[in-house]
Coordinates of C-alpha atoms in Angstrom, one line a residue:
Chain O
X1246 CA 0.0 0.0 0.0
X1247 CA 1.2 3.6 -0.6
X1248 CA -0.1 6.7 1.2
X1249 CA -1.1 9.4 -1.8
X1250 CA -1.6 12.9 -0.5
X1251 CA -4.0 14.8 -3.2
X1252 CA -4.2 18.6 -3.0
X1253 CA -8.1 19.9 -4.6
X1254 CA -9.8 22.6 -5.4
X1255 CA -13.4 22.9 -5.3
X1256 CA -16.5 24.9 -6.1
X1257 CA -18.3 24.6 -2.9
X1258 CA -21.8 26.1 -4.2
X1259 CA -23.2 22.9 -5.6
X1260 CA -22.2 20.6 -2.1
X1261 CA -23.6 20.1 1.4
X1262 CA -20.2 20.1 2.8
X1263 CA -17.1 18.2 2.4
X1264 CA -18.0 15.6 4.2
X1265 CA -20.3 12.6 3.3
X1266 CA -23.3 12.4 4.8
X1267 CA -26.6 10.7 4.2
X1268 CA -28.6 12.9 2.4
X1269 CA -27.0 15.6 -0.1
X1270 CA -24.0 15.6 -2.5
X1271 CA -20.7 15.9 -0.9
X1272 CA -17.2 16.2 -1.5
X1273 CA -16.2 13.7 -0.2
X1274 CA -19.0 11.4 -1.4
X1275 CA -17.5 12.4 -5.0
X1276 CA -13.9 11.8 -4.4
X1277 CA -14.4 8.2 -2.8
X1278 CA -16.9 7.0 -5.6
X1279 CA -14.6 8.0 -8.0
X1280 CA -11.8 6.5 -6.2
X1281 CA -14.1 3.3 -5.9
X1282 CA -14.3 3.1 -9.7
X1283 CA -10.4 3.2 -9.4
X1284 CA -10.5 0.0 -7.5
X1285 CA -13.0 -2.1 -8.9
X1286 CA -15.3 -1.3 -6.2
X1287 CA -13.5 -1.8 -3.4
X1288 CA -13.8 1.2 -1.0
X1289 CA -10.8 3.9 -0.3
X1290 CA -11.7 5.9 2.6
X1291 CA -10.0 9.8 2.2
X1292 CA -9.1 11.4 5.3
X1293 CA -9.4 15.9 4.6
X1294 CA -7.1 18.3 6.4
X1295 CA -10.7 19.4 7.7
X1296 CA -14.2 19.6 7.3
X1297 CA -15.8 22.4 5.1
X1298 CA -19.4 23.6 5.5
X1299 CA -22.1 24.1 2.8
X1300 CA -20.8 26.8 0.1
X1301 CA -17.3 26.7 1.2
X1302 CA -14.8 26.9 -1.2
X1303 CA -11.6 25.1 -1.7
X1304 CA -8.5 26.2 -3.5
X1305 CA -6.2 24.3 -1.6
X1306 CA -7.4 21.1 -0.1
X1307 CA -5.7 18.7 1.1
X1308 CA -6.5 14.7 1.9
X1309 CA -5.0 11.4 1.7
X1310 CA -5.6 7.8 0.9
X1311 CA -3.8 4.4 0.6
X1312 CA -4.0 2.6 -2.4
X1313 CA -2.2 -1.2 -3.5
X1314 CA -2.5 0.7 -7.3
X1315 CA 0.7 1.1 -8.8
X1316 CA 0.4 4.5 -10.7
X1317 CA 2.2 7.5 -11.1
X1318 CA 1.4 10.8 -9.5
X1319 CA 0.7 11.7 -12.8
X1320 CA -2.0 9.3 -13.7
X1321 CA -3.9 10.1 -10.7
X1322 CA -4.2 13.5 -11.4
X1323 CA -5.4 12.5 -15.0
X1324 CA -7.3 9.7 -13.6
X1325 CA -9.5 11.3 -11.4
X1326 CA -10.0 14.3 -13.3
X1327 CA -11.3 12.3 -16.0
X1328 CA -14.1 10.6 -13.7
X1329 CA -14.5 13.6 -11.3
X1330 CA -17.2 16.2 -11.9
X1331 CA -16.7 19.5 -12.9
X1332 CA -16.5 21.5 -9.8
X1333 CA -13.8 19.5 -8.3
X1334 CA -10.2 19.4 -9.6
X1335 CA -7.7 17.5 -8.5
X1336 CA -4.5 19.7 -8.7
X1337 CA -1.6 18.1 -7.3
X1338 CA -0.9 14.4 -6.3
X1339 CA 2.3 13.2 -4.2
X1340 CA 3.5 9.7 -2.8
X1341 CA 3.7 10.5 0.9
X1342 CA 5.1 9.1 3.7
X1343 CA 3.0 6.1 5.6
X1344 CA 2.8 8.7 8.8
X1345 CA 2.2 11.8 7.0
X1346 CA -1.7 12.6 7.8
X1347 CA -3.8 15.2 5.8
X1348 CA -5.6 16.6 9.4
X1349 CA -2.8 15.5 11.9
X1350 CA 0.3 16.2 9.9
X1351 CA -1.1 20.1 9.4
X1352 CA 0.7 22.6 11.0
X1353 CA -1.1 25.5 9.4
X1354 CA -4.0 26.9 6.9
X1355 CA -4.9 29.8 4.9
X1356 CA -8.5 31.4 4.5
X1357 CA -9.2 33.6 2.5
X1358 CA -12.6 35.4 2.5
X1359 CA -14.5 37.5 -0.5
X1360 CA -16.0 40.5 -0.7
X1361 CA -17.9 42.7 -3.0
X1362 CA -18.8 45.7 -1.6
X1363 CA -20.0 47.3 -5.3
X1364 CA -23.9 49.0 -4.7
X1365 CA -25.5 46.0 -7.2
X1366 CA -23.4 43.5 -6.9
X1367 CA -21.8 41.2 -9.3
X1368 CA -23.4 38.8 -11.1
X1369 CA -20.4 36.7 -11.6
X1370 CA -19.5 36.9 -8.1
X1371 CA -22.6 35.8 -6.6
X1372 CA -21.7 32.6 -5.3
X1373 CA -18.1 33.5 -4.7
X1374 CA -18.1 36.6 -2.5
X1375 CA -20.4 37.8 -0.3
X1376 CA -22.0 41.0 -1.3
X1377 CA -21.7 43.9 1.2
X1378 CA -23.1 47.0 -0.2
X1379 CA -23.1 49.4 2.8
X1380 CA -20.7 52.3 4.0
X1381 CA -17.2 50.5 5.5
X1382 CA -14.4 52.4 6.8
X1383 CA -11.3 50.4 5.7
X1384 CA -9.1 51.9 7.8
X1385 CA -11.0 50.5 11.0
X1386 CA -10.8 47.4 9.9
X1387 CA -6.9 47.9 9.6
X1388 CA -7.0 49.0 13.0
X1389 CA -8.8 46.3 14.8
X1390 CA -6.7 43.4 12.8
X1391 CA -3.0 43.8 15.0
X1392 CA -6.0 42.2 17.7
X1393 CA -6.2 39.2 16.1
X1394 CA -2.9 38.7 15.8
X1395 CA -0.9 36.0 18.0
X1396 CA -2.2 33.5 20.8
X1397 CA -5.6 33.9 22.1
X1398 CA -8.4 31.9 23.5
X1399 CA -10.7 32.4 20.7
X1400 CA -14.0 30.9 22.2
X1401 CA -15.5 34.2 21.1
X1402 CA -14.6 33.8 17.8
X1403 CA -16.0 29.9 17.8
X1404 CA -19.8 28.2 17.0
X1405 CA -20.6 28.0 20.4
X1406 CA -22.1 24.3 18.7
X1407 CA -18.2 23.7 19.0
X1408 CA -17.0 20.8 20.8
X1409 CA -13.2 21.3 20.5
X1410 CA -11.7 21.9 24.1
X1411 CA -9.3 23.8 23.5
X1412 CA -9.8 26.9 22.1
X1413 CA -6.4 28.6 22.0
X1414 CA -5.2 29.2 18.5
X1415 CA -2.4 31.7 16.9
X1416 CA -2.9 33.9 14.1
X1417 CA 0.5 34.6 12.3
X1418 CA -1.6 36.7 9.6
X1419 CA -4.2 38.8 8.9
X1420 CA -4.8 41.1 6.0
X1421 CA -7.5 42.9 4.1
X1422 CA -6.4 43.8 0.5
X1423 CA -8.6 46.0 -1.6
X1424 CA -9.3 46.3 -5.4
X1425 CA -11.7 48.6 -6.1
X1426 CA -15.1 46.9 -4.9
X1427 CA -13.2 43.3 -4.2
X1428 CA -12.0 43.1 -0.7
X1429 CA -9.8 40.5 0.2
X1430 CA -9.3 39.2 3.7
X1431 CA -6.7 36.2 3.9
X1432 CA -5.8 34.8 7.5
X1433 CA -3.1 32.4 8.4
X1434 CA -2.6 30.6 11.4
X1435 CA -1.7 27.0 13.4
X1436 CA -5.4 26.0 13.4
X1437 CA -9.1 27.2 13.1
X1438 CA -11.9 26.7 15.7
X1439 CA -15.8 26.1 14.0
X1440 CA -16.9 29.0 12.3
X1441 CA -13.5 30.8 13.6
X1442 CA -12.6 32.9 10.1
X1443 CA -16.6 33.6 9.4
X1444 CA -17.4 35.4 13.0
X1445 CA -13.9 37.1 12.4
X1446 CA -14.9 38.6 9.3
X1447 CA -18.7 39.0 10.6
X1448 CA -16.7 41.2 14.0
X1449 CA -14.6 43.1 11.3
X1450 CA -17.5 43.9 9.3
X1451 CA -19.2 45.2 12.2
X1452 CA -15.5 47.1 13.1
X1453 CA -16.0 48.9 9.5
X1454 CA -19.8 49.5 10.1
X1455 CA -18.8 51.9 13.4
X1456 CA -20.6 49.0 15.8
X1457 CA -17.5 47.5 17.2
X1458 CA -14.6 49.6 18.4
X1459 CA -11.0 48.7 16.5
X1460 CA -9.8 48.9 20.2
X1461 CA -12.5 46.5 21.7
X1462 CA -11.2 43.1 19.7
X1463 CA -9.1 43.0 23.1
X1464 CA -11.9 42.8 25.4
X1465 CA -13.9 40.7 23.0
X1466 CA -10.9 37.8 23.1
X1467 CA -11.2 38.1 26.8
X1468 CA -15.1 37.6 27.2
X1469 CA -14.9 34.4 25.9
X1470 CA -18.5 34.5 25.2
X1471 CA -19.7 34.1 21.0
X1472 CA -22.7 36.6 21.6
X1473 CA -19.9 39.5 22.3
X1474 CA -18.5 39.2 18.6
X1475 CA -20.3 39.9 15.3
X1476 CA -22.6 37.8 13.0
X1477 CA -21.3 35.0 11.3
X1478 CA -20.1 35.9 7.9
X1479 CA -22.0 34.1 4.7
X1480 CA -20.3 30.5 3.8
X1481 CA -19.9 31.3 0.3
X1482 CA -17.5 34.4 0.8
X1483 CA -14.9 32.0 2.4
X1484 CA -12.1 29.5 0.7
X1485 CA -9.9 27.2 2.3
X1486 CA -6.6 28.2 0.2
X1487 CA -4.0 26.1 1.6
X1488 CA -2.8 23.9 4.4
X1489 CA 0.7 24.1 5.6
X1490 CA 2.9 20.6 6.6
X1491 CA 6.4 20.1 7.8
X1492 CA 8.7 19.5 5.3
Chain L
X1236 CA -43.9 57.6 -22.5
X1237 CA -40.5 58.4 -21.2
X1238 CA -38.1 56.3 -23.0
X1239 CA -35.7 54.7 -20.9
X1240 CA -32.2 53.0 -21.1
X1241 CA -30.9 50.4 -19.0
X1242 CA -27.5 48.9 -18.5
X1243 CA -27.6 45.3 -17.4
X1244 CA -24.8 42.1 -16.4
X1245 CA -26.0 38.6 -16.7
X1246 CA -24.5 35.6 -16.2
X1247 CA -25.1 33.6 -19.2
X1248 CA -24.5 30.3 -17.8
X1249 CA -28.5 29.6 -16.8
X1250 CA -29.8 31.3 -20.0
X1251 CA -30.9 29.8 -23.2
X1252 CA -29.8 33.1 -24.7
X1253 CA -30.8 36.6 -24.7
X1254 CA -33.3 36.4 -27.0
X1255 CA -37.3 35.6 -25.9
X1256 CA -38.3 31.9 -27.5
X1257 CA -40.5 29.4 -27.0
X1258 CA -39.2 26.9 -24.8
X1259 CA -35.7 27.8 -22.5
X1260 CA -34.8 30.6 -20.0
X1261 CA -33.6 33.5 -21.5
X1262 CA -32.8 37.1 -20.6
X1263 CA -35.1 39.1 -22.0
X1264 CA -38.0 36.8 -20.6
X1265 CA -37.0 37.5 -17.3
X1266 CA -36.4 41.1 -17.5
X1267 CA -39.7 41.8 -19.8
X1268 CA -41.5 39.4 -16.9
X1269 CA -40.0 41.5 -13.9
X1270 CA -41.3 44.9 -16.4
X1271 CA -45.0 43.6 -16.7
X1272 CA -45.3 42.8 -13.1
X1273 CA -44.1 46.7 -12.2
X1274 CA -46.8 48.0 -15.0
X1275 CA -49.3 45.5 -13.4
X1276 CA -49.4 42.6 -16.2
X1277 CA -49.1 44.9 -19.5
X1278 CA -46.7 43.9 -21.7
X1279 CA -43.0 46.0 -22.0
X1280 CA -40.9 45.1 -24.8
X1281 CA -37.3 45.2 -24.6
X1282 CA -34.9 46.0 -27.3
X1283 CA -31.4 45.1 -26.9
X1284 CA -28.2 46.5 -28.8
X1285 CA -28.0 42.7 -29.9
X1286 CA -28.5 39.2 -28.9
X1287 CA -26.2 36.8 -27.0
X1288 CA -25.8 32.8 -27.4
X1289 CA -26.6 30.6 -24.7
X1290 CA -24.0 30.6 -22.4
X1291 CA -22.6 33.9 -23.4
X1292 CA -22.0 36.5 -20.4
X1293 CA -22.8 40.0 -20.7
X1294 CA -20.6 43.0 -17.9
X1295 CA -22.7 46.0 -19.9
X1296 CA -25.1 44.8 -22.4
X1297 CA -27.5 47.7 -23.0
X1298 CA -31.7 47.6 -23.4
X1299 CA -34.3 50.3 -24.1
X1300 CA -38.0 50.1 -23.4
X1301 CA -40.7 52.7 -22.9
X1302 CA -42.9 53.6 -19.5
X1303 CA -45.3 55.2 -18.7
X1304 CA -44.9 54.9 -15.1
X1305 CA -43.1 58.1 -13.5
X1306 CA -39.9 56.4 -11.6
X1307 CA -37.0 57.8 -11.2
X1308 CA -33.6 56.2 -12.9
X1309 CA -32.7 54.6 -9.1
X1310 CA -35.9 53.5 -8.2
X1311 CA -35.8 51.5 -11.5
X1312 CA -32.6 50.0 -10.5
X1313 CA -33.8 49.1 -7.1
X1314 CA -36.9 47.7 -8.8
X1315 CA -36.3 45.0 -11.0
X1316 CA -33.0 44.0 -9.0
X1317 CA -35.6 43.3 -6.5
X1318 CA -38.0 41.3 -9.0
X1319 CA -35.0 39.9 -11.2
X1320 CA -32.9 36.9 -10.4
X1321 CA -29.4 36.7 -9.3
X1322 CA -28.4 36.0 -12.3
X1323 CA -29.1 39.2 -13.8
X1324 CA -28.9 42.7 -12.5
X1325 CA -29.5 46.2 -13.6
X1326 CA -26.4 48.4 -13.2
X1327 CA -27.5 51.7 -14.5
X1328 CA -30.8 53.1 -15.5
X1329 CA -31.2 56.3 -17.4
X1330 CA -33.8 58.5 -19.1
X1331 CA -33.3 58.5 -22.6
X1332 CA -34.1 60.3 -25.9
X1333 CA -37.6 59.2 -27.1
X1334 CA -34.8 58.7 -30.9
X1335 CA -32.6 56.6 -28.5
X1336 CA -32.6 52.6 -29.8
X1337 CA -30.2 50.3 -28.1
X1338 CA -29.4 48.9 -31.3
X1339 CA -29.7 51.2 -34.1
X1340 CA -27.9 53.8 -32.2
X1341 CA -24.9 52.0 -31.0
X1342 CA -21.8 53.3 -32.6
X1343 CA -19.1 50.8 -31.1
X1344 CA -19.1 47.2 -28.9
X1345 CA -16.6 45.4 -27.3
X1346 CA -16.4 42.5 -26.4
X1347 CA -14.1 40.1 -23.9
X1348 CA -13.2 36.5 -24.5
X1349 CA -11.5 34.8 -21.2
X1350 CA -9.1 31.7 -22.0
X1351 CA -7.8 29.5 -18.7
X1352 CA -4.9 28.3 -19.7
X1353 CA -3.8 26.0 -16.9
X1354 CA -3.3 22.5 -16.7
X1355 CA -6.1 21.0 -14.7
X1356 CA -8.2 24.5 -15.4
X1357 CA -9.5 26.4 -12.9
X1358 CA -12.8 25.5 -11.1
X1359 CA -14.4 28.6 -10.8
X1360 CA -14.0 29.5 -14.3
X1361 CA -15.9 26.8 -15.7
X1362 CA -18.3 28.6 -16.8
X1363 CA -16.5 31.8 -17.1
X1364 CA -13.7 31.0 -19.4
X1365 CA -13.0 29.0 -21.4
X1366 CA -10.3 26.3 -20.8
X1367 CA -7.4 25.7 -23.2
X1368 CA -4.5 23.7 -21.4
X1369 CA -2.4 23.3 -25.0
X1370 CA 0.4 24.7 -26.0
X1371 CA -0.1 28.5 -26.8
X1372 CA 2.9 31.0 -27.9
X1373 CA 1.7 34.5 -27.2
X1374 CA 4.5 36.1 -29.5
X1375 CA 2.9 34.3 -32.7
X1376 CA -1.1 35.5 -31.5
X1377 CA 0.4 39.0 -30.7
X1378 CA 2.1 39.4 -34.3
X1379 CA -1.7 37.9 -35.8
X1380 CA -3.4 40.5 -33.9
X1381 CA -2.5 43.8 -36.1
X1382 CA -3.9 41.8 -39.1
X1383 CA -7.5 42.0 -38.1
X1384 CA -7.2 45.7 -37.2
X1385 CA -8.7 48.5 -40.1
X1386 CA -12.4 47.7 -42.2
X1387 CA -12.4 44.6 -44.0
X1388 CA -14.8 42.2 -45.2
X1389 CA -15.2 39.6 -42.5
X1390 CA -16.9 37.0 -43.9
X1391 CA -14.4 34.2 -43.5
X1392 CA -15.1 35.2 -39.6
X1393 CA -18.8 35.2 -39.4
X1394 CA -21.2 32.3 -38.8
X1395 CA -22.2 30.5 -42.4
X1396 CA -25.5 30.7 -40.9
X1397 CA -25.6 34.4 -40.9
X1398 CA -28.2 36.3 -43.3
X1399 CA -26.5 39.7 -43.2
X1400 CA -25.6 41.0 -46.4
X1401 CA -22.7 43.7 -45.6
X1402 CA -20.2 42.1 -43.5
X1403 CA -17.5 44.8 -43.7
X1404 CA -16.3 45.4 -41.0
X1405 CA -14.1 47.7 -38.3
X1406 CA -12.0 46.2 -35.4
X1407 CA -10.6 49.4 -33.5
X1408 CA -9.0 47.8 -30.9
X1409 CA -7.5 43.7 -30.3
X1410 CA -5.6 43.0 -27.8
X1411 CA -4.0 39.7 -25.6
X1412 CA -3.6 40.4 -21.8
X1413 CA -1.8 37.9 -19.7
X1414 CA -2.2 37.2 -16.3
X1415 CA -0.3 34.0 -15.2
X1416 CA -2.7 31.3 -16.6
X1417 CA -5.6 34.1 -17.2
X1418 CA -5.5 34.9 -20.6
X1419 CA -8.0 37.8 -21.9
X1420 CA -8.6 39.2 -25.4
X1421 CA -10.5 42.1 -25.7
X1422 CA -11.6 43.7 -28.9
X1423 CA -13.5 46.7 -29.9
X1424 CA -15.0 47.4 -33.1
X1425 CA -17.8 49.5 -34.7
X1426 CA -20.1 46.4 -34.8
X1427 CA -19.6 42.3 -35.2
X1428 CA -21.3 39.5 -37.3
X1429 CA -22.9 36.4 -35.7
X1430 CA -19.9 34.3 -33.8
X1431 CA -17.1 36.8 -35.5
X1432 CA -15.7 37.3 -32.1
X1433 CA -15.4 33.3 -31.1
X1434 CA -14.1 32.9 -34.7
X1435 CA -11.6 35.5 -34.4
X1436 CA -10.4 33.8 -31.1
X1437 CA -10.5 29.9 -32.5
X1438 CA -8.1 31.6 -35.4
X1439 CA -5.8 32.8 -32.6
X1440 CA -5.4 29.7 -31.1
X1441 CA -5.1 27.8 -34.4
X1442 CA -2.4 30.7 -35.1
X1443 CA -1.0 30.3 -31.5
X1444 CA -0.4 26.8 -31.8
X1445 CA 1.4 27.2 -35.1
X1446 CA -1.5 26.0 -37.4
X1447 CA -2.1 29.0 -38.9
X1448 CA 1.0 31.6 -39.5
X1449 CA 0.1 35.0 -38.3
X1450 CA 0.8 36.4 -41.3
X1451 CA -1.8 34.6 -43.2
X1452 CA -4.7 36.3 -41.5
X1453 CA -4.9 39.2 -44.6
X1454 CA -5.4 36.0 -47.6
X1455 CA -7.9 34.4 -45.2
X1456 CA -9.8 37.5 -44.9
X1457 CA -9.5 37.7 -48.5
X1458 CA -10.7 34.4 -49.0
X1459 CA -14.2 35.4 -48.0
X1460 CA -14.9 31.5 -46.7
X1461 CA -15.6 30.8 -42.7
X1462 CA -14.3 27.2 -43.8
X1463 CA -10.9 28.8 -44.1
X1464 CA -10.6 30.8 -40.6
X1465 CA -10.5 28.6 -37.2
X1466 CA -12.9 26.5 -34.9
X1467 CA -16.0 29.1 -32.9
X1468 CA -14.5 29.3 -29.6
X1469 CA -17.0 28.3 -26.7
X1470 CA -19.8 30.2 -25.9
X1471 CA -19.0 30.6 -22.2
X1472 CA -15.6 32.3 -22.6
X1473 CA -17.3 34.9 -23.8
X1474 CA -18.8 38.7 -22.3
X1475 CA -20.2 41.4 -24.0
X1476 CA -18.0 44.4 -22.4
X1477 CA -19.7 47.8 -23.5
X1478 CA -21.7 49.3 -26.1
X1479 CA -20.7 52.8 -27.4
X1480 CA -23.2 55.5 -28.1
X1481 CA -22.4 58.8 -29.6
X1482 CA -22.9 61.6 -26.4

């Protein structure tokens, strides 16, 4: 058996989620049937770097699997590309290491959230950004983000349907990059609690909107409690755009 | 009657067209629909400064029609983006000259055609460009490109099927922009046959693969025969930009 690690990108508007469930077309659901067809039937369980919700995005997903099939990286790519459907792309396939684990192994991950803050909207965007036409002050955005920044309890910042224990995470990055009426927020960091980059975004939105004080992101780390922070931002604004291993 | 002039973006991929017909979705079916429901069932016909194919986007395709209701240019905005779908929205209204005609009085169009050049193409382009993972060489589409520029007879570049009579023509502006894998041609001209654009942009890539030399584009013009020029590029790579109206 060899351990493959596959890196993906999907279009998250036409899935329930990554991961399989009964009812509803999944991710995951497509990646193991096609990997099924692969091996005559026989099933290949793929383990994700993490779970993404409903209208979540992926350019940069990243999952594993064993296989007794002796092909190339390069075949698989070609191979499930060819049985895949349309809004999932395998981008990248590797021969990894028997210990090397697409959740486990992850020392890192990159969000990146959308948004079009243009009065009508944008057609094109309309599953791919969230759409945000009212008055933001950019520059109180840029003042609350040095907040984020570094080790925090972020039980705030977390579905409080959570179930994780430990709610400490860092954040190494966090940037909001405008072009014309496409803002662009991308966060890194060692890990992300439920919900963790939509109810930043929702508390930054709020920050532009006047409602939250740049200053106050302090405070709001230190309540610990989710009904301090803002709404949750839209699922379909937000794509998981890599996850960082060890070398 | 107060004559009015809308500017619209659609997203071509749910639309059998622009153009009302029987049986399929189409553009001007929705937006004549949203029209008869604000003047409380009568019928509002739409003109267009053209049609588009199914699957054809349009960033600034521009309508007329005629009301006799007394709205103001952002109520009508705020109107029918309320009634229309997502898929289409109304970017500008305006109050026109009861002599304005979307079509007879546009001077200029131009149009964008999107090319994905990447390996595995990009999933959220698949239905906004129009994926081309071959071997391209920009230097030989750049030195086709001046060939088209001026008035000439573009028959070799218009659909067989067309049943216009005078198919001179003048391209003011063509021109490749390259973006890492991106690839965008935008042209502008003073007005284009049926599927000239997608013709035009088959031709490149025939040229830009080295099946056609660049400077063969002036005999196949000549040559007056669309069996001569390149494949019609696919529908979905394709927007209509602007239209151009004299002031």
């Amino acid at each position: 058996m060899t351990r493959y690690k596959l890196t993906i990108a999907y279009d998250g508007t036409g899935f329930a989620g990554y991961q399989i469930q009964p009812a509803g077309r999944t991710v995951q659901g497509e990646i193991e049937r096609c990997l099924a067809v692969m091996h005559k039937g026989g099933p290949v369980p793929v383990s994700a770097s993490g779970r993404t919700d409903a209208g979540v995005h992926a350019r940069g997903q990243v999952l594993h699997f064993d296989s007794s099939l002796a092909i190339t990286p390069e075949r698989w790519i070609k191979a499930l590309n060819a049985l895949l459907p349309a809004d999932i792309r395998v981008l990248d396939a590797q021969e990894a290491e028997s210990t090397f684990h697409a959740r486990f192994s992850a020392v890192g991950k990159e969000y990146v959230y959308k948004l079009n803050t243009s009065r009508q909207g944008d057609v094109f965007q309309r599953n791919y950004a969230s759409h945000f036409p009212y008055p933001l002050d950019a520059e109180l955005l840029d003042a609350a983000i040095p907040h984020f920044l570094g080790t925090h309890d972020f039980t705030s910042f977390c579905s409080a349907r959570s179930e994780v224990e430990d709610k400490v995470r860092t954040i190494h990055h966090l940037e909001l990059l405008r072009d014309g009426a496409d803002w662009t927020i991308t966060i890194r960091g060692d890990g992300f609690l439920y919900n963790m980059v939509r109810i930043i975004v929702g508390t930054l939105l709020d920050v532009g909107q006047g409602k939250i004080e740049p200053g106050s992101i302090s405070e709001l780390l230190r309540a610990r409690d989710r009904t301090k922070a803002g709404k949750t931002a839209p699922a379909h604004g937000l794509y998981l755009n890599r996850v960082f291993y060890e070398e």
